[in-house]
Amino acid sequence: MEQASNPAGGAGADRPRLAFYNVAETADLLRMDQSTLYRHLRSGRFPAVKIGGRYVVPRQVVERLVDEVIAAGRCVDVAEWAARAALSGGVA
């Protein structure tokens, strides 16, 4: 498993880079409430994997979303971004 390095050397240094984030981790990364993220997951407006009753978000989804925001240089609507990804056969 890949190792993430924390340039500041603080908490989280040398933690494994997870392939998937749970809802709490994803919400924390995106600085949003878990209930808001659950609403988006249940409605299909945010890409995730549902295993039984549990959602997990691939790390690549978060990384590609960040890349898209930086490339666009503006606010990106996640629902539109996810819809484009679905039409193109993968995560945007």
mmCIF file with all atom_site columns, C-alpha atoms in Angstrom:
data_model
loop_
_atom_site.group_PDB
_atom_site.id
_atom_site.type_symbol
_atom_site.label_atom_id
_atom_site.label_alt_id
_atom_site.label_comp_id
_atom_site.label_asym_id
_atom_site.label_entity_id
_atom_site.label_seq_id
_atom_site.pdbx_PDB_ins_code
_atom_site.Cartn_x
_atom_site.Cartn_y
_atom_site.Cartn_z
_atom_site.occupancy
_atom_site.B_iso_or_equiv
_atom_site.pdbx_formal_charge
_atom_site.auth_seq_id
_atom_site.auth_comp_id
_atom_site.auth_asym_id
_atom_site.auth_atom_id
_atom_site.pdbx_PDB_model_num
ATOM 1  C CA . MET A 1 1  ? 0.000   0.000  0.000   1.00 0.00 ? 1  MET A CA 1
ATOM 2  C CA . GLU A 1 2  ? 1.266   3.497  -0.825  1.00 0.00 ? 2  GLU A CA 1
ATOM 3  C CA . GLN A 1 3  ? 2.476   5.651  2.005   1.00 0.00 ? 3  GLN A CA 1
ATOM 4  C CA . ALA A 1 4  ? 1.381   9.264  2.311   1.00 0.00 ? 4  ALA A CA 1
ATOM 5  C CA . SER A 1 5  ? 3.856   11.718 3.643   1.00 0.00 ? 5  SER A CA 1
ATOM 6  C CA . ASN A 1 6  ? 2.898   14.789 5.562   1.00 0.00 ? 6  ASN A CA 1
ATOM 7  C CA . PRO A 1 7  ? 5.241   17.625 4.583   1.00 0.00 ? 7  PRO A CA 1
ATOM 8  C CA . ALA A 1 8  ? 4.717   19.253 7.967   1.00 0.00 ? 8  ALA A CA 1
ATOM 9  C CA . GLY A 1 9  ? 5.701   16.003 9.654   1.00 0.00 ? 9  GLY A CA 1
ATOM 10 C CA . GLY A 1 10 ? 2.777   16.275 12.048  1.00 0.00 ? 10 GLY A CA 1
ATOM 11 C CA . ALA A 1 11 ? -0.095  13.921 12.779  1.00 0.00 ? 11 ALA A CA 1
ATOM 12 C CA . GLY A 1 12 ? -0.799  11.638 9.888   1.00 0.00 ? 12 GLY A CA 1
ATOM 13 C CA . ALA A 1 13 ? 2.778   11.431 8.685   1.00 0.00 ? 13 ALA A CA 1
ATOM 14 C CA . ASP A 1 14 ? 3.528   8.081  7.039   1.00 0.00 ? 14 ASP A CA 1
ATOM 15 C CA . ARG A 1 15 ? -0.090  6.903  7.223   1.00 0.00 ? 15 ARG A CA 1
ATOM 16 C CA . PRO A 1 16 ? -1.133  4.489  4.475   1.00 0.00 ? 16 PRO A CA 1
ATOM 17 C CA . ARG A 1 17 ? -3.022  6.081  1.579   1.00 0.00 ? 17 ARG A CA 1
ATOM 18 C CA . LEU A 1 18 ? -6.398  4.397  1.639   1.00 0.00 ? 18 LEU A CA 1
ATOM 19 C CA . ALA A 1 19 ? -8.028  3.254  -1.593  1.00 0.00 ? 19 ALA A CA 1
ATOM 20 C CA . PHE A 1 20 ? -11.443 4.146  -0.155  1.00 0.00 ? 20 PHE A CA 1
ATOM 21 C CA . TYR A 1 21 ? -12.694 6.641  2.406   1.00 0.00 ? 21 TYR A CA 1
ATOM 22 C CA . ASN A 1 22 ? -15.730 6.057  4.574   1.00 0.00 ? 22 ASN A CA 1
ATOM 23 C CA . VAL A 1 23 ? -18.412 8.741  4.757   1.00 0.00 ? 23 VAL A CA 1
ATOM 24 C CA . ALA A 1 24 ? -16.975 10.341 7.900   1.00 0.00 ? 24 ALA A CA 1
ATOM 25 C CA . GLU A 1 25 ? -13.492 10.594 6.352   1.00 0.00 ? 25 GLU A CA 1
ATOM 26 C CA . THR A 1 26 ? -14.832 11.941 3.062   1.00 0.00 ? 26 THR A CA 1
ATOM 27 C CA . ALA A 1 27 ? -17.038 14.511 4.795   1.00 0.00 ? 27 ALA A CA 1
ATOM 28 C CA . ASP A 1 28 ? -14.064 15.587 6.893   1.00 0.00 ? 28 ASP A CA 1
ATOM 29 C CA . LEU A 1 29 ? -11.849 15.948 3.808   1.00 0.00 ? 29 LEU A CA 1
ATOM 30 C CA . LEU A 1 30 ? -14.511 18.021 2.069   1.00 0.00 ? 30 LEU A CA 1
ATOM 31 C CA . ARG A 1 31 ? -15.302 20.011 5.235   1.00 0.00 ? 31 ARG A CA 1
ATOM 32 C CA . MET A 1 32 ? -18.969 19.174 5.129   1.00 0.00 ? 32 MET A CA 1
ATOM 33 C CA . ASP A 1 33 ? -21.531 17.560 7.369   1.00 0.00 ? 33 ASP A CA 1
ATOM 34 C CA . GLN A 1 34 ? -21.930 13.797 7.011   1.00 0.00 ? 34 GLN A CA 1
ATOM 35 C CA . SER A 1 35 ? -25.691 14.137 6.594   1.00 0.00 ? 35 SER A CA 1
ATOM 36 C CA . THR A 1 36 ? -25.158 16.410 3.576   1.00 0.00 ? 36 THR A CA 1
ATOM 37 C CA . LEU A 1 37 ? -22.800 13.897 2.005   1.00 0.00 ? 37 LEU A CA 1
ATOM 38 C CA . TYR A 1 38 ? -25.245 11.044 2.702   1.00 0.00 ? 38 TYR A CA 1
ATOM 39 C CA . ARG A 1 39 ? -27.979 13.009 0.881   1.00 0.00 ? 39 ARG A CA 1
ATOM 40 C CA . HIS A 1 40 ? -25.728 13.368 -2.160  1.00 0.00 ? 40 HIS A CA 1
ATOM 41 C CA . LEU A 1 41 ? -24.704 9.711  -2.037  1.00 0.00 ? 41 LEU A CA 1
ATOM 42 C CA . ARG A 1 42 ? -28.269 8.415  -1.767  1.00 0.00 ? 42 ARG A CA 1
ATOM 43 C CA . SER A 1 43 ? -29.452 10.591 -4.647  1.00 0.00 ? 43 SER A CA 1
ATOM 44 C CA . GLY A 1 44 ? -26.538 9.589  -6.876  1.00 0.00 ? 44 GLY A CA 1
ATOM 45 C CA . ARG A 1 45 ? -25.124 13.125 -7.025  1.00 0.00 ? 45 ARG A CA 1
ATOM 46 C CA . PHE A 1 46 ? -21.747 12.046 -5.622  1.00 0.00 ? 46 PHE A CA 1
ATOM 47 C CA . PRO A 1 47 ? -19.790 9.017  -6.902  1.00 0.00 ? 47 PRO A CA 1
ATOM 48 C CA . ALA A 1 48 ? -19.354 6.183  -4.416  1.00 0.00 ? 48 ALA A CA 1
ATOM 49 C CA . VAL A 1 49 ? -19.512 2.442  -3.984  1.00 0.00 ? 49 VAL A CA 1
ATOM 50 C CA . LYS A 1 50 ? -22.356 0.960  -1.961  1.00 0.00 ? 50 LYS A CA 1
ATOM 51 C CA . ILE A 1 51 ? -21.591 -2.338 -0.300  1.00 0.00 ? 51 ILE A CA 1
ATOM 52 C CA . GLY A 1 52 ? -24.650 -3.608 1.500   1.00 0.00 ? 52 GLY A CA 1
ATOM 53 C CA . GLY A 1 53 ? -25.885 -0.554 3.349   1.00 0.00 ? 53 GLY A CA 1
ATOM 54 C CA . ARG A 1 54 ? -22.490 1.123  3.562   1.00 0.00 ? 54 ARG A CA 1
ATOM 55 C CA . TYR A 1 55 ? -21.025 3.748  1.256   1.00 0.00 ? 55 TYR A CA 1
ATOM 56 C CA . VAL A 1 56 ? -17.336 4.174  0.533   1.00 0.00 ? 56 VAL A CA 1
ATOM 57 C CA . VAL A 1 57 ? -15.773 6.803  -1.696  1.00 0.00 ? 57 VAL A CA 1
ATOM 58 C CA . PRO A 1 58 ? -12.739 5.945  -3.819  1.00 0.00 ? 58 PRO A CA 1
ATOM 59 C CA . ARG A 1 59 ? -9.750  8.149  -3.048  1.00 0.00 ? 59 ARG A CA 1
ATOM 60 C CA . GLN A 1 60 ? -9.478  8.842  -6.785  1.00 0.00 ? 60 GLN A CA 1
ATOM 61 C CA . VAL A 1 61 ? -12.933 10.453 -6.792  1.00 0.00 ? 61 VAL A CA 1
ATOM 62 C CA . VAL A 1 62 ? -11.801 13.043 -4.265  1.00 0.00 ? 62 VAL A CA 1
ATOM 63 C CA . GLU A 1 63 ? -8.467  13.562 -6.040  1.00 0.00 ? 63 GLU A CA 1
ATOM 64 C CA . ARG A 1 64 ? -10.084 13.975 -9.456  1.00 0.00 ? 64 ARG A CA 1
ATOM 65 C CA . LEU A 1 65 ? -12.674 16.357 -8.066  1.00 0.00 ? 65 LEU A CA 1
ATOM 66 C CA . VAL A 1 66 ? -9.898  18.540 -6.653  1.00 0.00 ? 66 VAL A CA 1
ATOM 67 C CA . ASP A 1 67 ? -8.026  18.357 -9.979  1.00 0.00 ? 67 ASP A CA 1
ATOM 68 C CA . GLU A 1 68 ? -11.192 19.410 -11.834 1.00 0.00 ? 68 GLU A CA 1
ATOM 69 C CA . VAL A 1 69 ? -11.723 22.420 -9.569  1.00 0.00 ? 69 VAL A CA 1
ATOM 70 C CA . ILE A 1 70 ? -8.129  23.536 -10.034 1.00 0.00 ? 70 ILE A CA 1
ATOM 71 C CA . ALA A 1 71 ? -8.229  23.024 -13.814 1.00 0.00 ? 71 ALA A CA 1
ATOM 72 C CA . ALA A 1 72 ? -11.571 24.819 -14.169 1.00 0.00 ? 72 ALA A CA 1
ATOM 73 C CA . GLY A 1 73 ? -10.517 27.697 -11.966 1.00 0.00 ? 73 GLY A CA 1
ATOM 74 C CA . ARG A 1 74 ? -14.075 28.051 -10.730 1.00 0.00 ? 74 ARG A CA 1
ATOM 75 C CA . CYS A 1 75 ? -16.720 26.362 -8.640  1.00 0.00 ? 75 CYS A CA 1
ATOM 76 C CA . VAL A 1 76 ? -17.593 22.885 -9.880  1.00 0.00 ? 76 VAL A CA 1
ATOM 77 C CA . ASP A 1 77 ? -21.069 21.479 -9.258  1.00 0.00 ? 77 ASP A CA 1
ATOM 78 C CA . VAL A 1 78 ? -20.534 17.928 -8.037  1.00 0.00 ? 78 VAL A CA 1
ATOM 79 C CA . ALA A 1 79 ? -23.838 16.645 -9.438  1.00 0.00 ? 79 ALA A CA 1
ATOM 80 C CA . GLU A 1 80 ? -22.969 17.934 -12.941 1.00 0.00 ? 80 GLU A CA 1
ATOM 81 C CA . TRP A 1 81 ? -19.413 16.619 -12.604 1.00 0.00 ? 81 TRP A CA 1
ATOM 82 C CA . ALA A 1 82 ? -20.675 13.175 -11.590 1.00 0.00 ? 82 ALA A CA 1
ATOM 83 C CA . ALA A 1 83 ? -23.203 13.137 -14.447 1.00 0.00 ? 83 ALA A CA 1
ATOM 84 C CA . ARG A 1 84 ? -20.461 13.968 -16.976 1.00 0.00 ? 84 ARG A CA 1
ATOM 85 C CA . ALA A 1 85 ? -18.339 11.188 -15.500 1.00 0.00 ? 85 ALA A CA 1
ATOM 86 C CA . ALA A 1 86 ? -21.183 8.694  -15.834 1.00 0.00 ? 86 ALA A CA 1
ATOM 87 C CA . LEU A 1 87 ? -21.724 9.646  -19.469 1.00 0.00 ? 87 LEU A CA 1
ATOM 88 C CA . SER A 1 88 ? -18.018 9.294  -20.241 1.00 0.00 ? 88 SER A CA 1
ATOM 89 C CA . GLY A 1 89 ? -17.853 5.901  -18.566 1.00 0.00 ? 89 GLY A CA 1
ATOM 90 C CA . GLY A 1 90 ? -15.740 6.853  -15.580 1.00 0.00 ? 90 GLY A CA 1
ATOM 91 C CA . VAL A 1 91 ? -14.959 9.413  -12.958 1.00 0.00 ? 91 VAL A CA 1
ATOM 92 C CA . ALA A 1 92 ? -14.473 12.817 -14.583 1.00 0.00 ? 92 ALA A CA 1
#
